[in-house]
Coordinates of C-alpha atoms and ligand atoms in Angstrom, one line a residue:
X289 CA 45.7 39.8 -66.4
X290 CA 45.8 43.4 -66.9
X291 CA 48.0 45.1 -64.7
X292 CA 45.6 47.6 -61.9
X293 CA 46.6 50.6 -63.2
X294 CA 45.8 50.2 -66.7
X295 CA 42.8 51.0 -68.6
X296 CA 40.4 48.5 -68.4
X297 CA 37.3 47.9 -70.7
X298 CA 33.8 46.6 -69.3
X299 CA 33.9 43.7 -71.0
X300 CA 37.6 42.6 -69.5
X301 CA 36.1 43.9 -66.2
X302 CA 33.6 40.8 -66.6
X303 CA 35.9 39.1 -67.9
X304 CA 38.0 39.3 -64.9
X305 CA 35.1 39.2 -62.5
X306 CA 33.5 35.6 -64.4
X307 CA 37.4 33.8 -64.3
X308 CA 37.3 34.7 -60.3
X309 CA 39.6 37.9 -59.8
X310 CA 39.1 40.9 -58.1
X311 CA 38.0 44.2 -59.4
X312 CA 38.4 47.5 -58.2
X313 CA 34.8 48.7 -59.1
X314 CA 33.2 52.6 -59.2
X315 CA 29.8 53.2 -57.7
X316 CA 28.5 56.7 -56.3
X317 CA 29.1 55.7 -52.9
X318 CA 33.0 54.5 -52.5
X319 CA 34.6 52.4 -54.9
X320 CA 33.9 48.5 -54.5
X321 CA 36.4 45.6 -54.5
X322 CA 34.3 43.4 -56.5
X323 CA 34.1 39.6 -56.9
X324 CA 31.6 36.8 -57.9
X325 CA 29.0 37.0 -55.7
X326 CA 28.2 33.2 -56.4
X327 CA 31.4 31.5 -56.5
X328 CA 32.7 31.4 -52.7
X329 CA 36.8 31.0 -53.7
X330 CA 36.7 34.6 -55.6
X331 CA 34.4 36.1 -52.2
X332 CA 37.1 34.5 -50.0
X333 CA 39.8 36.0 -51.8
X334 CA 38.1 39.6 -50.9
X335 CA 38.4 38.7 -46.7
X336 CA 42.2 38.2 -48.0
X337 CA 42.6 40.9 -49.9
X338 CA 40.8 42.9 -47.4
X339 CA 42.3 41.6 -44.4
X340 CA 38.5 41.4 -43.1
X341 CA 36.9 39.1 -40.6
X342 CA 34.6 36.6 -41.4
X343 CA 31.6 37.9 -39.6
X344 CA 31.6 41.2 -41.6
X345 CA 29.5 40.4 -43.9
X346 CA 29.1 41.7 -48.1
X347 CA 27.0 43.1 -50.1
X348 CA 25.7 41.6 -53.3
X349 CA 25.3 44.0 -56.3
X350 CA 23.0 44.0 -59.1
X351 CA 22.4 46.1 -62.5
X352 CA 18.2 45.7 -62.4
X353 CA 15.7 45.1 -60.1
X354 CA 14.6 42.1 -61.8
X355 CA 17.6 40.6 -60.4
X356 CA 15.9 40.7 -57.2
X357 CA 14.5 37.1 -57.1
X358 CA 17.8 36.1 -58.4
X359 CA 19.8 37.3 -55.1
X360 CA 16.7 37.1 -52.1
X361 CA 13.9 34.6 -51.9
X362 CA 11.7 37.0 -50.7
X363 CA 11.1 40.9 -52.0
X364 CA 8.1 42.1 -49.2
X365 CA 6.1 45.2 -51.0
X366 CA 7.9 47.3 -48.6
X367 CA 11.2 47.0 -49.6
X368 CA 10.1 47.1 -53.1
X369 CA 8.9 50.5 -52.4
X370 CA 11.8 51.2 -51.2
X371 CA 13.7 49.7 -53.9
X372 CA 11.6 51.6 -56.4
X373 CA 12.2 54.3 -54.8
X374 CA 15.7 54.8 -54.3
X375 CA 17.4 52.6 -56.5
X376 CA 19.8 53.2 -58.5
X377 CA 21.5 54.7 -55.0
X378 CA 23.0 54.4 -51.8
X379 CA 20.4 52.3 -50.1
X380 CA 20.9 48.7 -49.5
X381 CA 18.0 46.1 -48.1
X382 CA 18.8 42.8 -46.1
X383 CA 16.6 40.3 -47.9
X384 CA 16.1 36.8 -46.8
X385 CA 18.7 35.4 -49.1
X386 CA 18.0 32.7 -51.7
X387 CA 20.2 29.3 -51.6
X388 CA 22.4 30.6 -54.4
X389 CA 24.4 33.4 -52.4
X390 CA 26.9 31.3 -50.2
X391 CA 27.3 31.7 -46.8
X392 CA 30.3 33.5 -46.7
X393 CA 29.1 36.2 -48.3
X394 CA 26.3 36.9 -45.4
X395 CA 28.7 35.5 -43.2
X396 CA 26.3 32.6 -42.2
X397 CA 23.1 35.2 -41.0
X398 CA 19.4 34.7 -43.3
X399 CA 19.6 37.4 -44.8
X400 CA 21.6 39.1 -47.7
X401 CA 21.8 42.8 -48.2
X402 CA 21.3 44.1 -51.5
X403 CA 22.0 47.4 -53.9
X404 CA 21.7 48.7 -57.0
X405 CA 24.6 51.3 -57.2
X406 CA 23.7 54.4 -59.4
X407 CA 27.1 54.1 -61.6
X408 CA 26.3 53.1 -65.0
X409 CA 29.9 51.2 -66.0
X410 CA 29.5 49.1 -63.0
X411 CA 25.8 48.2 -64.0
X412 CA 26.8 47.5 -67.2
X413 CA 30.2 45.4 -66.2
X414 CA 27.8 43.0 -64.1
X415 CA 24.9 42.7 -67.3
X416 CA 28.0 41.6 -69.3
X417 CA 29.3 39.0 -66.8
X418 CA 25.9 38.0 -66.0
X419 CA 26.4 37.6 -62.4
X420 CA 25.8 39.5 -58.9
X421 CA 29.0 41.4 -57.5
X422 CA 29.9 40.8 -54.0
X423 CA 31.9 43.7 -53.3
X424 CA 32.8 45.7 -50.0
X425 CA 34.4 49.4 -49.8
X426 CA 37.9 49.1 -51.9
X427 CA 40.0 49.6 -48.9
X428 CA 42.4 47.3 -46.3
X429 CA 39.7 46.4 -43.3
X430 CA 38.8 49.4 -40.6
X431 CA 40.9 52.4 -43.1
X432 CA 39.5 55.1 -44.9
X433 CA 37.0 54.2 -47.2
X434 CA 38.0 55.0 -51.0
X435 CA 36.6 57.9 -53.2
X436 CA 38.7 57.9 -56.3
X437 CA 40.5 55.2 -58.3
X438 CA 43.8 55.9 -57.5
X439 CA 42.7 55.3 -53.2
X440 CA 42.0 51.9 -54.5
X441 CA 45.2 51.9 -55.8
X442 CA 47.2 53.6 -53.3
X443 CA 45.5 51.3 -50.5
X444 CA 44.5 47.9 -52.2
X445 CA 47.2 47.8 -55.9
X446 CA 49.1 45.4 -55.3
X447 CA 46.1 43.0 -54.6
X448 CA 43.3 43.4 -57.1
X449 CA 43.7 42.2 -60.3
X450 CA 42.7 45.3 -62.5
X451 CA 40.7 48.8 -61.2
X452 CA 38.0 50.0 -63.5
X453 CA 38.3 54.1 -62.9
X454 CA 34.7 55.8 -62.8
X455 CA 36.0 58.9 -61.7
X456 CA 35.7 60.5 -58.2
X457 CA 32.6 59.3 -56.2
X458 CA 29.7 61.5 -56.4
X459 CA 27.5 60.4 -52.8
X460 CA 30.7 59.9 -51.4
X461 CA 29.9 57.7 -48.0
X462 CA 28.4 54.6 -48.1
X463 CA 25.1 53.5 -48.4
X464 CA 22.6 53.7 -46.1
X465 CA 21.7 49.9 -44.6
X466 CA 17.7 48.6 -44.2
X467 CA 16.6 45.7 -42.9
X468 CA 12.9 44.7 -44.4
X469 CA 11.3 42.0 -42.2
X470 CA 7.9 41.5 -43.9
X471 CA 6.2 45.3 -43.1
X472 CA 9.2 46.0 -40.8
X473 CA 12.2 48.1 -41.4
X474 CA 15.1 48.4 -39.1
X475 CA 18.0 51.2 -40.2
X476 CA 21.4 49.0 -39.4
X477 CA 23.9 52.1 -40.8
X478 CA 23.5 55.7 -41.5
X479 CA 24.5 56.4 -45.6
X480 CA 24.2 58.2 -48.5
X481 CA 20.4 58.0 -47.9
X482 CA 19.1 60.4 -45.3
X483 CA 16.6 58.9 -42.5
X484 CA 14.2 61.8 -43.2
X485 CA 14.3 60.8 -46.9
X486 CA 12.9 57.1 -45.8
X487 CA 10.8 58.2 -43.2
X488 CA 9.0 60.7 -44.9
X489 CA 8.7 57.9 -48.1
X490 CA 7.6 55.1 -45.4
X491 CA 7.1 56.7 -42.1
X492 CA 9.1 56.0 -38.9
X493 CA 11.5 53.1 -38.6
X494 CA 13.1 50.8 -36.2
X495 CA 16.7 52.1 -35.3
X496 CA 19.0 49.7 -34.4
X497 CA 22.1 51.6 -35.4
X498 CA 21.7 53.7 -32.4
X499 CA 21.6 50.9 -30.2
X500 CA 25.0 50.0 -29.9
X501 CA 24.5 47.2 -27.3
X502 CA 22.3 45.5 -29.9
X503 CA 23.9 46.0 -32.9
X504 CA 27.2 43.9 -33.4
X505 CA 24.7 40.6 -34.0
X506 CA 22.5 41.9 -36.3
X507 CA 24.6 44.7 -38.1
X508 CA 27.9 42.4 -37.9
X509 CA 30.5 44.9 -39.1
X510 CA 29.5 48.5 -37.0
X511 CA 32.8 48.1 -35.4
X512 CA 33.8 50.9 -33.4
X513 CA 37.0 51.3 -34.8
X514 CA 36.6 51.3 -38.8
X515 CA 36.9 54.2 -41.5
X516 CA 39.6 55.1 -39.9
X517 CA 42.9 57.3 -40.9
X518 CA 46.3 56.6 -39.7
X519 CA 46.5 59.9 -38.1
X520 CA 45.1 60.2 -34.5
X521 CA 41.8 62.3 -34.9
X522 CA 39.4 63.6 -32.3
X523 CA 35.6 64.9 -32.9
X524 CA 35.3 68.3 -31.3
X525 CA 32.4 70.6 -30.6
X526 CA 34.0 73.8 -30.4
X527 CA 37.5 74.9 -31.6
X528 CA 38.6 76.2 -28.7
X529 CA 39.7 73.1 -27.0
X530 CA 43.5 72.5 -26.2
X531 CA 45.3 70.3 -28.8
X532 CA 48.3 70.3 -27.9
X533 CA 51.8 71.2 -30.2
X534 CA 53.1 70.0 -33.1
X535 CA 51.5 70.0 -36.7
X536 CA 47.2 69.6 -36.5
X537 CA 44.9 69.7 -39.4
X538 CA 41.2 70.2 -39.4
X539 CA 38.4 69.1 -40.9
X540 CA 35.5 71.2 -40.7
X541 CA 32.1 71.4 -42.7
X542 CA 32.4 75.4 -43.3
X543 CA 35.4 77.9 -42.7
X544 CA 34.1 79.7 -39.6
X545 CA 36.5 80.3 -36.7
X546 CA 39.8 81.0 -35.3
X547 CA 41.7 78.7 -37.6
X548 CA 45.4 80.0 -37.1
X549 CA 46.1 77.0 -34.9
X550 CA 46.1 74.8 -37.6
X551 CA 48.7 73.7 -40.1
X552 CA 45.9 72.2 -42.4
X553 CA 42.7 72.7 -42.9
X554 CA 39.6 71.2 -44.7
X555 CA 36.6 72.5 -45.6
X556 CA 34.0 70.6 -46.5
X557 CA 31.3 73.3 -48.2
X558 CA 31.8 76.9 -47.6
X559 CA 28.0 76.9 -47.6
X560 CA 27.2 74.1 -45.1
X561 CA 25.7 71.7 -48.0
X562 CA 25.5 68.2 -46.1
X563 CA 25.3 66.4 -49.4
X564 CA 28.9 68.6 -51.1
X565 CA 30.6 67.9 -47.5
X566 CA 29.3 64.0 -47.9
X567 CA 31.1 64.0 -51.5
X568 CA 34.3 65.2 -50.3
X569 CA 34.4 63.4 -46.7
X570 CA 37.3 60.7 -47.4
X571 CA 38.8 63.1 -50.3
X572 CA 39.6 65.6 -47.5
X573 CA 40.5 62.7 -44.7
X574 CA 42.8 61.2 -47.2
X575 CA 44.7 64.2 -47.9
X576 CA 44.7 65.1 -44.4
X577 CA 46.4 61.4 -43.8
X578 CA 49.2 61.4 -46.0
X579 CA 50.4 64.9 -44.6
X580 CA 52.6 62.9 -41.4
X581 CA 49.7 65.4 -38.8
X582 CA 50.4 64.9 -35.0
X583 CA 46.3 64.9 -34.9
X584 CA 43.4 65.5 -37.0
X585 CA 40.6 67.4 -35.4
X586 CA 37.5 66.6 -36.9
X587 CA 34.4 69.3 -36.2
X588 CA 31.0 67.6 -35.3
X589 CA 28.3 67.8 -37.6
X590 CA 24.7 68.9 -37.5
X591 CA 22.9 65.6 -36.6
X592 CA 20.5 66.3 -39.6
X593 CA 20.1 64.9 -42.9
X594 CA 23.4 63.1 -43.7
X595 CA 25.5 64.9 -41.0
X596 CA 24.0 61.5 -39.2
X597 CA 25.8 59.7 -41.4
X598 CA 28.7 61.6 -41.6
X599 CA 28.6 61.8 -37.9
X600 CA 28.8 58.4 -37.8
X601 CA 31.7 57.9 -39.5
X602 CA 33.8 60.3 -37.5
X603 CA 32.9 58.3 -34.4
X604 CA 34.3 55.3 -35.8
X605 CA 37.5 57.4 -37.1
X606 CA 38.2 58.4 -33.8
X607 CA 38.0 55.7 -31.8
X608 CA 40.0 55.5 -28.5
X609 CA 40.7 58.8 -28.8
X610 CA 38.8 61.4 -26.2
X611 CA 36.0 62.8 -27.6
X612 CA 36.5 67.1 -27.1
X613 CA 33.3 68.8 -25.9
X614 CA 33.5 72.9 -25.7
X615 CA 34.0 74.4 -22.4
Ligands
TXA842 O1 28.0 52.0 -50.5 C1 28.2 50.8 -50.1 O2 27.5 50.2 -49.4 C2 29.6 50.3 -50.5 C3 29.6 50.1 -52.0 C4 30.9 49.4 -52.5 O3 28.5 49.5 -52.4 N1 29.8 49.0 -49.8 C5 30.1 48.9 -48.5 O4 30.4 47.6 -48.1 O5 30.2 49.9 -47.8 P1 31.1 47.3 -46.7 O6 31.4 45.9 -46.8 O7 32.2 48.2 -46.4 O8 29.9 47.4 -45.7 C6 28.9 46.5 -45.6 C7 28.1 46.6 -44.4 C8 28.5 45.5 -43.4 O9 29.6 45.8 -42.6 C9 27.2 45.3 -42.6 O10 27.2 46.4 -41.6 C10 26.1 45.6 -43.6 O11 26.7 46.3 -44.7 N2 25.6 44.3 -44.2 C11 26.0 43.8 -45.4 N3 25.3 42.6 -45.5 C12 24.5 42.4 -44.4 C13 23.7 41.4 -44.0 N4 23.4 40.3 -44.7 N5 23.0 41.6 -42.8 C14 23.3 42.7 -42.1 N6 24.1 43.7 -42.4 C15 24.7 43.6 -43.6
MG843 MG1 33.6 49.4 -45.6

């Protein structure tokens, strides 16, 4: 097998992916590790690779929608608006699964969530291999999720078989997570897709995300601690709160402030674009990582649009760590 860091064709991809290896994989969300979908040994070896419990479970990948019936037994009109709608893209719908998609790849629950990434080499990798692609974010279980090709290989190298490099991920987090129930939707994550997007496409949903009491059984894998750098970081309203000495970076969606105090800092879009800060979220948190910082402060974002998402993803970044409100 190719070594990861060399270039890499589609058709050795699905080579590679068909024989039962692992594939570093490009979508506009993060980059995927990628395996057979139906052959359980190749999902198994993702948990490995991954270091990621069973009861996380994966989604399965597709190039078309008429794959659909292939993956789910059941496609309700709703999520197939929904499908229509948004795929290619960062949404993915929990299907009831069909008896094809083992169990360790919905980690034993009915249903099986679905996508359509909007990145043309993967489509086209899985149309030559003929077969769905189970693949989670490209990164060891609870890190930073991977952006570009060369996180895959930085975090992951030594235990994929090859890394097919799309270039830098355009959406940048990952995709936004539905549950369709017959004429039912319930959000399980905040992603690439915003809320108001689907709400204003199917009117108001069921929001189990925020919910955290409820969440772990039906959105297995909304761990508290996950997407998270090595470096301490804390979420904080205002920039005036103490942080200490020693070398802190920050990450901040535009450059307003007093930012002498810090050594490092990140800004997301000069403007305030949610969508440019989504794109260069883990960029700028991997860069921040690898610079040996005491502490990463991380400025809140507007809860709008997907500042939800990203948001989100801070929370889980920070974990045990105090969360800093303004004075
Ligand atoms: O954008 C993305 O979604 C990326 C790219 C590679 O497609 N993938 C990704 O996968 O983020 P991962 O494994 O890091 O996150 C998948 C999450 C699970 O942790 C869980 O919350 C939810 O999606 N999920 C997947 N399948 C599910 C299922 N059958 N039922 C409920 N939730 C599910
Ligand atoms: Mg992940």
């Amino acid at each position: 097998m190719s070594h990861p860091t060399s270039p890499l064709s589609l058709e050795q991809a699905a080579s590679i992916l068909k024989s039962g290896g692992l594939v570093g994989l490009p979508t506009e969300t993060v980059y995927g590790l990628g395996a057979n979908a139906l052959d359980p040994v190749a999902v198994a070896k993702i948990f490995a690779a991954k270091e990621r419990p069973f009861f996380d479970p994966l989604i399965v990948h597709i190039p078309d929608i008429d794959w659909v019936p292939r993956v789910a037994r059941v496609f309700p009109p709703l999520a197939h608006k929904l499908a229509q709608h948004f795929w290619p893209g960062p949404l993915t719908l929990v299907l009831p699964k069909s008896d094809i998609i083992p169990d360790l790849v919905t980690s034993g629950l009915p249903g099986v969530g679905v996508r359509i990434p909007a990145h043309d080499m993967t489509r086209q990798v899985m149309r030559l291999a003929d077969i769905p692609v189970a693949a989670p974010s490209a990164n060891p279980f609870g890190k930073l999720s991977p952006t570009t090709a060369e996180h895959v290989f930085h975090q992951l190298g030594d235990r994929v078989d090859a890394i097919l490099d799309g270039g830098p991920c355009r959406i940048g987090i990952e995709s936004t997570v539905l549950r369709v129930d017959d004429d039912r939707v319930t959000l399980l994550r905040y992603g690439g897709i915003s809320l108001e997007e689907i709400e204003d496409l199917i009117g108001p949903i069921d929001r189990l995300v925020d919910q955290t009491s409820h969440a772990p059984a039906a959105a297995p894998g909304m761990l508290t601690s996950h997407y998270a750098p090595r470096t301490p970081l804390i979420i904080a309203d205002d920039l005036s709160a103490e942080v200490g000495s020693g070398p802190v970076g920050l990450l901040t969606l535009q450059g307003d402030g007093d930012l002498s105090r810090f050594s490092q800092v990140e800004v997301l879009s000069p403007s305030g674009d949610l969508v440019t800060a989504a794109a260069n979220f883990f960029q700028a948190l991997h860069r921040l990582d690898r610079l040996n910082l005491r502490l990463i402060v991380a400025r809140r974002f507007p809860e709008t649009g997907l500042g939800r998402a990203l948001n989100d993803r801070l929370k889980r970044a920070a974990h045990q760590e105090p969360v800093i409100t303004g004075p």
